[in-house]
Amino acid sequence: MADRLAAGHRHDHADSFGAFTTVAGALKEHSPAVRPHTDGWTTLELTEGAERPRGLATGQGRAFGRSHAHEVLNKSADAHAVSVHACYPPLPRIRR
């Protein structure tokens, strides 16, 4: 799973609240503009225009609530990017 997440696949955080911060480089987060269902799905496919992109430079971050789904990407071909995620309660599962 870690390799898939590192590659930028959309995933959720189950019933956890959390936050993440870009600690190096710049990241682009894509998250649904609509709240996904919390149970009963195995993949999250969105129609065209149903995502909202957000750029996050070093030092920028955001908090998220239960059932937040997103994809976090490093769009740079030259520079590494690092983020730190913190979730509570601890993640029982991540769906993608």
GROMACS .gro file of C-alpha atoms in nm:
model
   96
    1MET     CA    1   0.000   0.000   0.000
    2ALA     CA    2   0.277   0.250   0.081
    3ASP     CA    3   0.415   0.224  -0.275
    4ARG     CA    4   0.072   0.293  -0.419
    5LEU     CA    5   0.020   0.593  -0.194
    6ALA     CA    6   0.364   0.726  -0.279
    7ALA     CA    7   0.270   0.705  -0.645
    8GLY     CA    8  -0.025   0.938  -0.583
    9HIS     CA    9  -0.333   0.720  -0.571
   10ARG     CA   10  -0.651   0.865  -0.428
   11HIS     CA   11  -0.721   0.730  -0.080
   12ASP     CA   12  -0.933   0.808   0.224
   13HIS     CA   13  -0.865   0.812   0.598
   14ALA     CA   14  -1.167   0.604   0.708
   15ASP     CA   15  -1.323   0.761   1.019
   16SER     CA   16  -1.012   0.950   1.129
   17PHE     CA   17  -0.962   1.324   1.157
   18GLY     CA   18  -0.621   1.456   1.069
   19ALA     CA   19  -0.389   1.707   0.914
   20PHE     CA   20  -0.089   1.710   0.688
   21THR     CA   21   0.188   1.957   0.615
   22THR     CA   22   0.436   1.985   0.332
   23VAL     CA   23   0.777   1.987   0.500
   24ALA     CA   24   0.987   2.001   0.183
   25GLY     CA   25   0.915   2.085  -0.179
   26ALA     CA   26   0.568   2.152  -0.315
   27LEU     CA   27   0.267   1.923  -0.342
   28LYS     CA   28  -0.065   1.933  -0.524
   29GLU     CA   29  -0.367   1.786  -0.344
   30HIS     CA   30  -0.674   1.677  -0.538
   31SER     CA   31  -0.984   1.612  -0.329
   32PRO     CA   32  -1.347   1.553  -0.422
   33ALA     CA   33  -1.572   1.859  -0.424
   34VAL     CA   34  -1.843   1.630  -0.282
   35ARG     CA   35  -1.829   1.415   0.030
   36PRO     CA   36  -1.778   1.045  -0.053
   37HIS     CA   37  -1.985   0.770   0.105
   38THR     CA   38  -1.822   0.633   0.417
   39ASP     CA   39  -1.892   0.263   0.362
   40GLY     CA   40  -1.962   0.020   0.083
   41TRP     CA   41  -1.705   0.125  -0.175
   42THR     CA   42  -1.372  -0.016  -0.282
   43THR     CA   43  -1.257   0.250  -0.532
   44LEU     CA   44  -1.333   0.619  -0.570
   45GLU     CA   45  -1.393   0.724  -0.930
   46LEU     CA   46  -1.496   1.083  -0.994
   47THR     CA   47  -1.661   1.248  -1.290
   48GLU     CA   48  -1.485   1.527  -1.477
   49GLY     CA   49  -1.477   1.849  -1.274
   50ALA     CA   50  -1.569   1.682  -0.942
   51GLU     CA   51  -1.226   1.750  -0.787
   52ARG     CA   52  -1.075   2.062  -0.641
   53PRO     CA   53  -0.699   2.103  -0.666
   54ARG     CA   54  -0.494   2.281  -0.399
   55GLY     CA   55  -0.125   2.369  -0.407
   56LEU     CA   56   0.074   2.324  -0.087
   57ALA     CA   57   0.424   2.476  -0.070
   58THR     CA   58   0.678   2.403   0.204
   59GLY     CA   59   0.525   2.496   0.540
   60GLN     CA   60   0.166   2.486   0.414
   61GLY     CA   61  -0.083   2.224   0.523
   62ARG     CA   62  -0.444   2.156   0.595
   63ALA     CA   63  -0.670   1.975   0.834
   64PHE     CA   64  -0.933   1.725   0.724
   65GLY     CA   65  -1.240   1.561   0.873
   66ARG     CA   66  -1.379   1.212   0.872
   67SER     CA   67  -1.402   1.036   0.537
   68HIS     CA   68  -1.178   1.288   0.361
   69ALA     CA   69  -1.041   1.139   0.039
   70HIS     CA   70  -0.753   1.288  -0.155
   71GLU     CA   71  -0.460   1.233  -0.385
   72VAL     CA   72  -0.135   1.413  -0.303
   73LEU     CA   73   0.119   1.452  -0.583
   74ASN     CA   74   0.463   1.597  -0.637
   75LYS     CA   75   0.431   1.754  -0.982
   76SER     CA   76   0.801   1.840  -1.002
   77ALA     CA   77   1.027   1.630  -1.224
   78ASP     CA   78   1.340   1.770  -1.053
   79ALA     CA   79   1.270   1.812  -0.679
   80HIS     CA   80   1.165   1.579  -0.400
   81ALA     CA   81   0.868   1.664  -0.180
   82VAL     CA   82   0.787   1.537   0.168
   83SER     CA   83   0.466   1.558   0.371
   84VAL     CA   84   0.377   1.449   0.722
   85HIS     CA   85   0.027   1.320   0.795
   86ALA     CA   86  -0.117   1.280   1.144
   87CYS     CA   87  -0.451   1.106   1.205
   88TYR     CA   88  -0.670   1.032   1.506
   89PRO     CA   89  -0.796   0.785   1.590
   90PRO     CA   90  -0.521   0.571   1.438
   91LEU     CA   91  -0.614   0.456   1.090
   92PRO     CA   92  -0.796   0.124   1.096
   93ARG     CA   93  -0.782   0.105   0.715
   94ILE     CA   94  -0.711   0.312   0.409
   95ARG     CA   95  -0.926   0.264   0.102
   96ARG     CA   96  -0.820   0.369  -0.245
   0.00000   0.00000   0.00000
